[in-house]
PDB file of C-alpha atoms in Angstrom:
ATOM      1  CA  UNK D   1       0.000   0.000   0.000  1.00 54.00           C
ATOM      2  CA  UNK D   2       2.903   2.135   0.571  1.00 52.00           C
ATOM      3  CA  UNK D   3       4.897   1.919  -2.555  1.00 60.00           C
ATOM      4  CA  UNK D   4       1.278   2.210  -4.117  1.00 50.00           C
ATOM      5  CA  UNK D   5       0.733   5.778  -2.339  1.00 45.00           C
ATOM      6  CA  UNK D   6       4.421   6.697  -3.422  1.00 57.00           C
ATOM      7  CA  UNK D   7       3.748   5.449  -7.041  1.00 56.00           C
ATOM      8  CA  UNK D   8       0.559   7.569  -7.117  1.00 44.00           C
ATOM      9  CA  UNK D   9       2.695  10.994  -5.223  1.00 49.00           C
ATOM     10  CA  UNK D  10       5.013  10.536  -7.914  1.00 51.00           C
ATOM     11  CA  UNK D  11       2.432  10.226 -10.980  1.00 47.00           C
ATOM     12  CA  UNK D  12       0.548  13.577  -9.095  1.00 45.00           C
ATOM     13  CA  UNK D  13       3.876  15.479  -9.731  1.00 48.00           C
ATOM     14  CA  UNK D  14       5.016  14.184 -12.516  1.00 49.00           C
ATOM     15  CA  UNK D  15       1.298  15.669 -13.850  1.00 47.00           C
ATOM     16  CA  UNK D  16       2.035  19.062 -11.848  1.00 45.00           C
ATOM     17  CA  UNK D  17       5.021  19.235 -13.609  1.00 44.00           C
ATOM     18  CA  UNK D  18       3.590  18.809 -17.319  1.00 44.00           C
ATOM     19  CA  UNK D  19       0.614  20.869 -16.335  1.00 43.00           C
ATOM     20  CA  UNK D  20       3.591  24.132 -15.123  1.00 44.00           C
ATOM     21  CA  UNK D  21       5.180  23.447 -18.536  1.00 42.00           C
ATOM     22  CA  UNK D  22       2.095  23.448 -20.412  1.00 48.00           C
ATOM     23  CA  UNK D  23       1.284  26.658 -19.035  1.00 46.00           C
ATOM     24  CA  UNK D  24       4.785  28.291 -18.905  1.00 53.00           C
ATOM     25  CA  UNK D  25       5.087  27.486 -22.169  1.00 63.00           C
ATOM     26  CA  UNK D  26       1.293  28.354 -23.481  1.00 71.00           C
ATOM     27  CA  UNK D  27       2.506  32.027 -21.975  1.00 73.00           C
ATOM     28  CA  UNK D  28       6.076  32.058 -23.988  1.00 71.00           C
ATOM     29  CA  UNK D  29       3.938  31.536 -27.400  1.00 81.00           C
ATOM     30  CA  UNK D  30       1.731  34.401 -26.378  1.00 85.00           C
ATOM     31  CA  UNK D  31       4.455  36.851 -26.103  1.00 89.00           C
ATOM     32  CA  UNK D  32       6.600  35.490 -29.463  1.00 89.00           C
ATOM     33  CA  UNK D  33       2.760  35.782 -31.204  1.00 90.00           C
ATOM     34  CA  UNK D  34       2.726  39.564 -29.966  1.00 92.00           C
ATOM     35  CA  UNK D  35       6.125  40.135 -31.233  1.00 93.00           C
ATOM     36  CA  UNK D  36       4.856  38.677 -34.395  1.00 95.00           C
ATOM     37  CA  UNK D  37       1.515  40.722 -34.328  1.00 95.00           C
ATOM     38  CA  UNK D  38       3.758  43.829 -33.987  1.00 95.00           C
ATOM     39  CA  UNK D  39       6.534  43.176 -36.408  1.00 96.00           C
ATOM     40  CA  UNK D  40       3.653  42.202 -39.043  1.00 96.00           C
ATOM     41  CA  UNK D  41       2.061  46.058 -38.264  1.00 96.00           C
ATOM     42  CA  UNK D  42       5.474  47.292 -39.136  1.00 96.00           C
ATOM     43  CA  UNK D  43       5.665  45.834 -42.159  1.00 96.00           C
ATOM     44  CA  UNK D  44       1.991  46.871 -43.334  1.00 97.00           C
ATOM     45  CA  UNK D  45       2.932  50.290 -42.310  1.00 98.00           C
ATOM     46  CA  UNK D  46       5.956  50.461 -44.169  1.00 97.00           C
ATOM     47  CA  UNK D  47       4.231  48.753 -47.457  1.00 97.00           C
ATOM     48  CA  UNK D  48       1.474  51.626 -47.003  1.00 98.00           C
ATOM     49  CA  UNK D  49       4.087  54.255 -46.693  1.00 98.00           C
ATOM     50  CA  UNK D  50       5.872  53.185 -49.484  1.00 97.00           C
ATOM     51  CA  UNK D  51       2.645  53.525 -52.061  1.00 97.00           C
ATOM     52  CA  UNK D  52       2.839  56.751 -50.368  1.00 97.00           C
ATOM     53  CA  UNK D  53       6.196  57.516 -51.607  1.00 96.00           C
ATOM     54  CA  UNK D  54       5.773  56.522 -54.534  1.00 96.00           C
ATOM     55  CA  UNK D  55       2.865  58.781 -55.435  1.00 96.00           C
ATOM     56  CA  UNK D  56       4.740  62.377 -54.046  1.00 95.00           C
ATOM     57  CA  UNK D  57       7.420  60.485 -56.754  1.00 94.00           C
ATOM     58  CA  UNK D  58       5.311  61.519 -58.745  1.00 94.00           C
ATOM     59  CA  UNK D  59       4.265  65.101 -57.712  1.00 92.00           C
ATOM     60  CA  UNK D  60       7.595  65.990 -57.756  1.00 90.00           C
ATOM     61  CA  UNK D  61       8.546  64.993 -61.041  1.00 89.00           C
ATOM     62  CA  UNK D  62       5.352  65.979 -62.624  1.00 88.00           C
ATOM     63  CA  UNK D  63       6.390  69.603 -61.608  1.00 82.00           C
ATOM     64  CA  UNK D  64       9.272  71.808 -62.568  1.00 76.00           C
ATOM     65  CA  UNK D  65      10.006  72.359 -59.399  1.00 75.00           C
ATOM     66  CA  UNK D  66       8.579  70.548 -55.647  1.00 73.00           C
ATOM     67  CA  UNK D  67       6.500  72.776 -53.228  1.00 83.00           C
ATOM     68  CA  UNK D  68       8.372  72.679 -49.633  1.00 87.00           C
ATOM     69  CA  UNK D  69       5.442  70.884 -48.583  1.00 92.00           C
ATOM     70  CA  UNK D  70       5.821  67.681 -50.796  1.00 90.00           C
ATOM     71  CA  UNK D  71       9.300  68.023 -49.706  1.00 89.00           C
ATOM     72  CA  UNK D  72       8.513  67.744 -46.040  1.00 92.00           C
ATOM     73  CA  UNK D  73       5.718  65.081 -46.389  1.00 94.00           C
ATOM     74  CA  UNK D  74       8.436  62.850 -48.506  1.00 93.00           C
ATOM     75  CA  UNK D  75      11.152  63.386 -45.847  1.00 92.00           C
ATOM     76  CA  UNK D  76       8.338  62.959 -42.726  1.00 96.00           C
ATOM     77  CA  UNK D  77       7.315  59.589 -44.469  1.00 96.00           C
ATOM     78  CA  UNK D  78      11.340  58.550 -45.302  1.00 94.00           C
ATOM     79  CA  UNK D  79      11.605  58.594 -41.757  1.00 94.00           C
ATOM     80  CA  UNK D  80       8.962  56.836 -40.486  1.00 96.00           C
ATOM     81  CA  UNK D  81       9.732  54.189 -42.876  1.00 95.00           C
ATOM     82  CA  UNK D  82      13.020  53.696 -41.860  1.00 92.00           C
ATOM     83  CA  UNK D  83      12.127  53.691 -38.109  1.00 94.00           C
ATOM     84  CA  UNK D  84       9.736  51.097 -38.330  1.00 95.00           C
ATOM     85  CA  UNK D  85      12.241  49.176 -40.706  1.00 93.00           C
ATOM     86  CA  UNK D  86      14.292  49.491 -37.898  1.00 92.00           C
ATOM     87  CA  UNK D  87      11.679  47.982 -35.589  1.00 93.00           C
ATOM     88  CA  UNK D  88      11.106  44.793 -37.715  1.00 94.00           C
ATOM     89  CA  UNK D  89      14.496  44.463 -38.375  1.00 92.00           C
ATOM     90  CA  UNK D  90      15.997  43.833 -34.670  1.00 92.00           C
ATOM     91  CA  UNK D  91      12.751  41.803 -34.117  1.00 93.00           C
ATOM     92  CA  UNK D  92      13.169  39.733 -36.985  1.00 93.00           C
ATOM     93  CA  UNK D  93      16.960  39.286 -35.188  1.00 90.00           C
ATOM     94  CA  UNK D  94      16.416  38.484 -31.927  1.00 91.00           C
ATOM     95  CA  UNK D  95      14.207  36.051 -32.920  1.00 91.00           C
ATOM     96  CA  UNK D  96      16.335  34.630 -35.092  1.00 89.00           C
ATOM     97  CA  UNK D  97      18.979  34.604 -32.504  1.00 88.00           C
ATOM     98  CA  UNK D  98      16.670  33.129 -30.055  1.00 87.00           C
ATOM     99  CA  UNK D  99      15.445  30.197 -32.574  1.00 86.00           C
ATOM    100  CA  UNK D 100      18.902  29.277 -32.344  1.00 82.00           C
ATOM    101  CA  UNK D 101      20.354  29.145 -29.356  1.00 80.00           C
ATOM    102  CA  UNK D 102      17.079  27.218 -28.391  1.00 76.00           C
ATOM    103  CA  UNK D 103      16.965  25.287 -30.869  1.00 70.00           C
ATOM    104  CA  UNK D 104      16.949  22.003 -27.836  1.00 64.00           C
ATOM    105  CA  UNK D 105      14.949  23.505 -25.126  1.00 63.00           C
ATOM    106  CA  UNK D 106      11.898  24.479 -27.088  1.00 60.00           C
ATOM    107  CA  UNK D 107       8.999  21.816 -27.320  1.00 61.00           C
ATOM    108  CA  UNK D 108       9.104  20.782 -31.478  1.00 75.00           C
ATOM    109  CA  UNK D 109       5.932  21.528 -32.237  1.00 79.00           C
ATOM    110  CA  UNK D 110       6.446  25.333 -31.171  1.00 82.00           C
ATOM    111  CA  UNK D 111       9.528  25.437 -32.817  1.00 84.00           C
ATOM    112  CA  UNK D 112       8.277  24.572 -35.917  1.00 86.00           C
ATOM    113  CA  UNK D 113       5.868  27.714 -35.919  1.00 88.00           C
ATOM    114  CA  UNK D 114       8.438  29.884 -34.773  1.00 89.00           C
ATOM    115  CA  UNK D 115      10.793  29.619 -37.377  1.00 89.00           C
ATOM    116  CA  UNK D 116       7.732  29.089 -39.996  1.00 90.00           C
ATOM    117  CA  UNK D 117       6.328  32.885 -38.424  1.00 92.00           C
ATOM    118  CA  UNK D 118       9.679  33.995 -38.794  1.00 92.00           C
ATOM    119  CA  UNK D 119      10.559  33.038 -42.809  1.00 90.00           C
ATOM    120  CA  UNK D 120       7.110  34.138 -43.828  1.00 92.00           C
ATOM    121  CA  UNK D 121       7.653  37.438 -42.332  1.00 93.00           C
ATOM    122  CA  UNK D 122      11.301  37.858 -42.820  1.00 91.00           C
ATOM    123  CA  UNK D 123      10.376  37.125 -46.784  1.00 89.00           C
ATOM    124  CA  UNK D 124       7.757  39.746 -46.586  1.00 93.00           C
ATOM    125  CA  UNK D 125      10.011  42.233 -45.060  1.00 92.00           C
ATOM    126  CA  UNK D 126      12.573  41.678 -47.803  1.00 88.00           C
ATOM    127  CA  UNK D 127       9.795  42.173 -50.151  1.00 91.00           C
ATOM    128  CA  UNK D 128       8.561  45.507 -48.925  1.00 93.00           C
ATOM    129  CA  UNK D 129      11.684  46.958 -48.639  1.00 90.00           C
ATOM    130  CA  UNK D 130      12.965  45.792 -52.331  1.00 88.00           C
ATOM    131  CA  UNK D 131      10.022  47.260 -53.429  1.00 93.00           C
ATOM    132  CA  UNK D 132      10.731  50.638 -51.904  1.00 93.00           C
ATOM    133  CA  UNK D 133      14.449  50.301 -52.920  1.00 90.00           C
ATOM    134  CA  UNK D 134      13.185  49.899 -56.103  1.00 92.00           C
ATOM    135  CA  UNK D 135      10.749  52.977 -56.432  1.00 94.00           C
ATOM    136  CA  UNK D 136      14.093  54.502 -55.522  1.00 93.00           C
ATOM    137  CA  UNK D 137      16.356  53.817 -58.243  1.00 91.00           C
ATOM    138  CA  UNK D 138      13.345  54.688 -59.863  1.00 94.00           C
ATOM    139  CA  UNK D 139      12.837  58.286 -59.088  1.00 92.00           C
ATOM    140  CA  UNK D 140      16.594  58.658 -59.270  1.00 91.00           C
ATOM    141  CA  UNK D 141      16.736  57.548 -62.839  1.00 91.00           C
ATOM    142  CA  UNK D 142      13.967  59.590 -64.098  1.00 91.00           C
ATOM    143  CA  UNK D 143      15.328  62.934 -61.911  1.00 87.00           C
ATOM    144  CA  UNK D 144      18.528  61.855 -63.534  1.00 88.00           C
ATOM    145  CA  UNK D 145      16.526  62.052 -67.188  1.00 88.00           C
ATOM    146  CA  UNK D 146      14.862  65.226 -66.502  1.00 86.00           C
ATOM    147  CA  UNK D 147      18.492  66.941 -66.119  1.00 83.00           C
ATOM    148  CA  UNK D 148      20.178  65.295 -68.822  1.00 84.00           C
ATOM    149  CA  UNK D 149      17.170  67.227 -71.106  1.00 84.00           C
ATOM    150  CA  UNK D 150      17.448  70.243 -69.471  1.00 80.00           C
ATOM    151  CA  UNK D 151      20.913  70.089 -70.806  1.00 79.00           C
ATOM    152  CA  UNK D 152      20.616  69.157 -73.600  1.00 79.00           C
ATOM    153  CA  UNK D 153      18.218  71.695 -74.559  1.00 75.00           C
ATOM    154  CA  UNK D 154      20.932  74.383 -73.557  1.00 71.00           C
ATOM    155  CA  UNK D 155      23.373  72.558 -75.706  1.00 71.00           C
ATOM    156  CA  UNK D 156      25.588  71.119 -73.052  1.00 73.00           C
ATOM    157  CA  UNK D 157      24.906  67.407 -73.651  1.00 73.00           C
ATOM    158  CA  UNK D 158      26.188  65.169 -71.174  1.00 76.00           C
ATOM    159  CA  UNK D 159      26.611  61.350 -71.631  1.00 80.00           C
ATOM    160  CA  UNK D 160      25.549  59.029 -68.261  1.00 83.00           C
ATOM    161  CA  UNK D 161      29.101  58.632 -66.914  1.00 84.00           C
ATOM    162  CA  UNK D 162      29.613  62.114 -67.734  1.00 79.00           C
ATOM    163  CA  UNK D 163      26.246  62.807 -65.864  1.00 81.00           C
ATOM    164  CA  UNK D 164      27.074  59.999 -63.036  1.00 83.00           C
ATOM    165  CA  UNK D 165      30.372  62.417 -62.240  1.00 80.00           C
ATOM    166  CA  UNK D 166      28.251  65.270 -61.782  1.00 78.00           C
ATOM    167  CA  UNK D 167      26.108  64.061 -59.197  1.00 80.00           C
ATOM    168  CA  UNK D 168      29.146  62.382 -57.632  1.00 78.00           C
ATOM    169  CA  UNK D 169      30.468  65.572 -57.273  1.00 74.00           C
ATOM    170  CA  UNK D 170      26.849  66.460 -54.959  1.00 68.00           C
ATOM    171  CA  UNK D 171      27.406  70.748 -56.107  1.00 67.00           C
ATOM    172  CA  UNK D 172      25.245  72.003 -58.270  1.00 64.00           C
ATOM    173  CA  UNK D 173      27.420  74.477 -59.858  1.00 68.00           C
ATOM    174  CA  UNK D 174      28.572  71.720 -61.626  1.00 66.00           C
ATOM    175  CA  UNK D 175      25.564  71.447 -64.158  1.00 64.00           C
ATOM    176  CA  UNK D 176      25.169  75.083 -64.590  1.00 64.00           C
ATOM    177  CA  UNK D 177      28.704  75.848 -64.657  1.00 65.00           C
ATOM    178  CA  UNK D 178      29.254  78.234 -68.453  1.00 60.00           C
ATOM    179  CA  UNK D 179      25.558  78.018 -69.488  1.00 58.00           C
ATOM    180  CA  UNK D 180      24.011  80.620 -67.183  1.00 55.00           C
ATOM    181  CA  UNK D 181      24.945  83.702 -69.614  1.00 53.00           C
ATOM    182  CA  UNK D 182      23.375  81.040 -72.433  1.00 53.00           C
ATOM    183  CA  UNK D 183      19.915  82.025 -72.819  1.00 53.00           C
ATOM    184  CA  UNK D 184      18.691  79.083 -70.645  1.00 58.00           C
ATOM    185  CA  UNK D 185      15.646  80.368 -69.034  1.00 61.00           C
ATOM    186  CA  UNK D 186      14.945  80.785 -64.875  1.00 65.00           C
ATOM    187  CA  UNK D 187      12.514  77.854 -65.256  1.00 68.00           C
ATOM    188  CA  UNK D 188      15.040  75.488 -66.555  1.00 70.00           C
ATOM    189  CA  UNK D 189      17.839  76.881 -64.304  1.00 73.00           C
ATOM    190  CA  UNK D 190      15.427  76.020 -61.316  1.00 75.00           C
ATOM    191  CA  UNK D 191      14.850  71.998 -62.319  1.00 79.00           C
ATOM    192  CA  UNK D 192      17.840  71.204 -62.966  1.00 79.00           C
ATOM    193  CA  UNK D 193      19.168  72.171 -59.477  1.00 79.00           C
ATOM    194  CA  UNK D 194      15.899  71.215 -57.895  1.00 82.00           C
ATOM    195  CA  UNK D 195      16.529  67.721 -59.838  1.00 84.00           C
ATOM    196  CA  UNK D 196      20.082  67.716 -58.026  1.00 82.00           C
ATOM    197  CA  UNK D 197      18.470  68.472 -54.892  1.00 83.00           C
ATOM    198  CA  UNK D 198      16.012  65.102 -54.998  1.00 85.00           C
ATOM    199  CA  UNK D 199      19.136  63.123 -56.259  1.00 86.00           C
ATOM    200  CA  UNK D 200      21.273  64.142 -53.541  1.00 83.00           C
ATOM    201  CA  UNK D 201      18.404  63.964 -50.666  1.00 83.00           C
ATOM    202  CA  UNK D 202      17.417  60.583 -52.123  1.00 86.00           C
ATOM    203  CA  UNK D 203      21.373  59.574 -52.154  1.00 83.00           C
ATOM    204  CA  UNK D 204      21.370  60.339 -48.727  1.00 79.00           C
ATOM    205  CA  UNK D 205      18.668  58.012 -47.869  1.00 81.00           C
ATOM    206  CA  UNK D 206      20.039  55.211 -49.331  1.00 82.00           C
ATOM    207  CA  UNK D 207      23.206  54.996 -47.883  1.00 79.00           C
ATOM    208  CA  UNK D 208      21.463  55.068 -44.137  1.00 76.00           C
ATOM    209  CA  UNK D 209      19.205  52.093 -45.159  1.00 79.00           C
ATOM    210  CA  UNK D 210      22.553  50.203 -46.692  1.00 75.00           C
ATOM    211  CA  UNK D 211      23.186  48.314 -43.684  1.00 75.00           C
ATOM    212  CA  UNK D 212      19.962  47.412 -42.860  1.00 78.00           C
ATOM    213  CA  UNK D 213      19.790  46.206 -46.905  1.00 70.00           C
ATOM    214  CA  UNK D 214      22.802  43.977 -45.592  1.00 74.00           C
ATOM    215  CA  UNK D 215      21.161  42.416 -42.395  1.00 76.00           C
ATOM    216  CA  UNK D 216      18.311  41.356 -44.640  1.00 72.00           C
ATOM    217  CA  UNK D 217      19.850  39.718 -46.954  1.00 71.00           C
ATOM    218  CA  UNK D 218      21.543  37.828 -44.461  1.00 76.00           C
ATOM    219  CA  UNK D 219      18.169  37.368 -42.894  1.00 71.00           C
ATOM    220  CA  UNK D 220      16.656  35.211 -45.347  1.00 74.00           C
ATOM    221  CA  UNK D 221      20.479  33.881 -47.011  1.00 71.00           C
ATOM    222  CA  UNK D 222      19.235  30.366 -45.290  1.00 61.00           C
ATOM    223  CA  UNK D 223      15.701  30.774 -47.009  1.00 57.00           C
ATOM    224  CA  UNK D 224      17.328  30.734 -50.553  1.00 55.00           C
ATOM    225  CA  UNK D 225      14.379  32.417 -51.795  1.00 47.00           C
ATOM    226  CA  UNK D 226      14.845  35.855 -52.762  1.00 42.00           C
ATOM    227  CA  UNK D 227      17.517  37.964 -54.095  1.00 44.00           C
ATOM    228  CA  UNK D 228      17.726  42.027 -53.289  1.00 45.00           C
ATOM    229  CA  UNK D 229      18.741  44.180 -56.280  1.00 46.00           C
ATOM    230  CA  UNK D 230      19.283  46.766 -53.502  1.00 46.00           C
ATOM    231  CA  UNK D 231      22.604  48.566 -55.008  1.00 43.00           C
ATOM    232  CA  UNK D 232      22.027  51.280 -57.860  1.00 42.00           C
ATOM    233  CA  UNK D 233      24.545  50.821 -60.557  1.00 39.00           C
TER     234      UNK D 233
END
């Protein structure tokens, strides 16, 4: 009767036991599901923001010349983007970093969601952000195309390397440089060093979001499943 009651103590907390991990554990996959929840909002946010961008894109080039307003909407969005890219990002990370270093302690099961949340997002994060990359080689092609005609309409005629130099070079000067006193008009004047404004703002943006391009390519390098035309030229 004795090693019976024993036998039965020992079943009872065996059952505790599972019943603590159960719940312990039923709490962890709440929290990663919030982190997932919030990293997911990020990334909607940022995909909104960038159909945003892409439409003052438009404004801008559709005019001569960009009303400080635009201007300050584009940068007010550029920002936010890149702080909630931010967010996601180091998310994405520690989770990744957590995946792994418990990749033994975790229940299977769990595991397997984990890392299944984790490449769906991680692939739509990479997708979101090549597709705002890409509106931005857009813009800087076409801004790029807009100055070459105002050149070429004052007879300086530049070829792209020739062109590529100049905005290396980030002064303006450069572009107007001996056609001032050459009957090109105010108007034209004006684009071309409002062109060489957007190209040097947009310039600026992309080298801040260059390491982050990095860390998500090395993100998803295990997935094998997409590839990030990220770098102009």
């Amino acid at each position: 009767m004795k090693d019976r009651l024993e036998q039965l103590k020992a079943t009872c907390d065996q059952d505790d036991d599972e019943v603590e991990i159960a719940v312990d554990n039923a709490a962890f996959m709440d929290e990663f599901f919030s982190q997932i929840e919030d990293i997911r909002s990020s990334i909607d946010k940022i995909d909104e923001n960038v159909a945003e961008v892409k439409k003052l894109y438009s404004v801008i080039l559709s005019a001569p010349t960009s009303d400080q307003k635009t201007q300050d909407d584009l940068e007010a969005i550029t920002n936010d983007i890149k702080k909630k890219a931010n967010n996601a990002r180091n998310k994405l990370k520690t989770i990744e970093r957590n995946l792994e270093s418990e990749q033994q302690e975790r229940v299977s099961a769990d595991m397997r969601i984990r890392k299944s949340q984790h490449a769906v997002l991680s692939r739509k994060f990479v997708e979101v952000m090549t597709k705002y990359n890409e509106a931005q080689v857009d813009f800087r092609e076409r801004s790029k195309g807009r100055i070459q005609r105002q050149l070429e309409i004052t007879g300086k005629a530049t070829t792209d390397e020739e062109l590529e130099e100049m905005l290396e070079s980030g002064n303006a000067a450069v572009f107007t440089a001996g056609i001032v006193d050459s009957g090109i008009s105010k108007q034209a004047l004006s684009e071309i060093e409002a062109r060489h404004k957007d190209i040097v703002r947009l310039e600026s943006s992309i080298k801040e979001l260059h390491d982050m391009f990095v860390d998500i390519a090395m993100l998803v390098e295990s997935q094998g499943s997409l590839c990030l035309p990220l770098c102009r030229k």
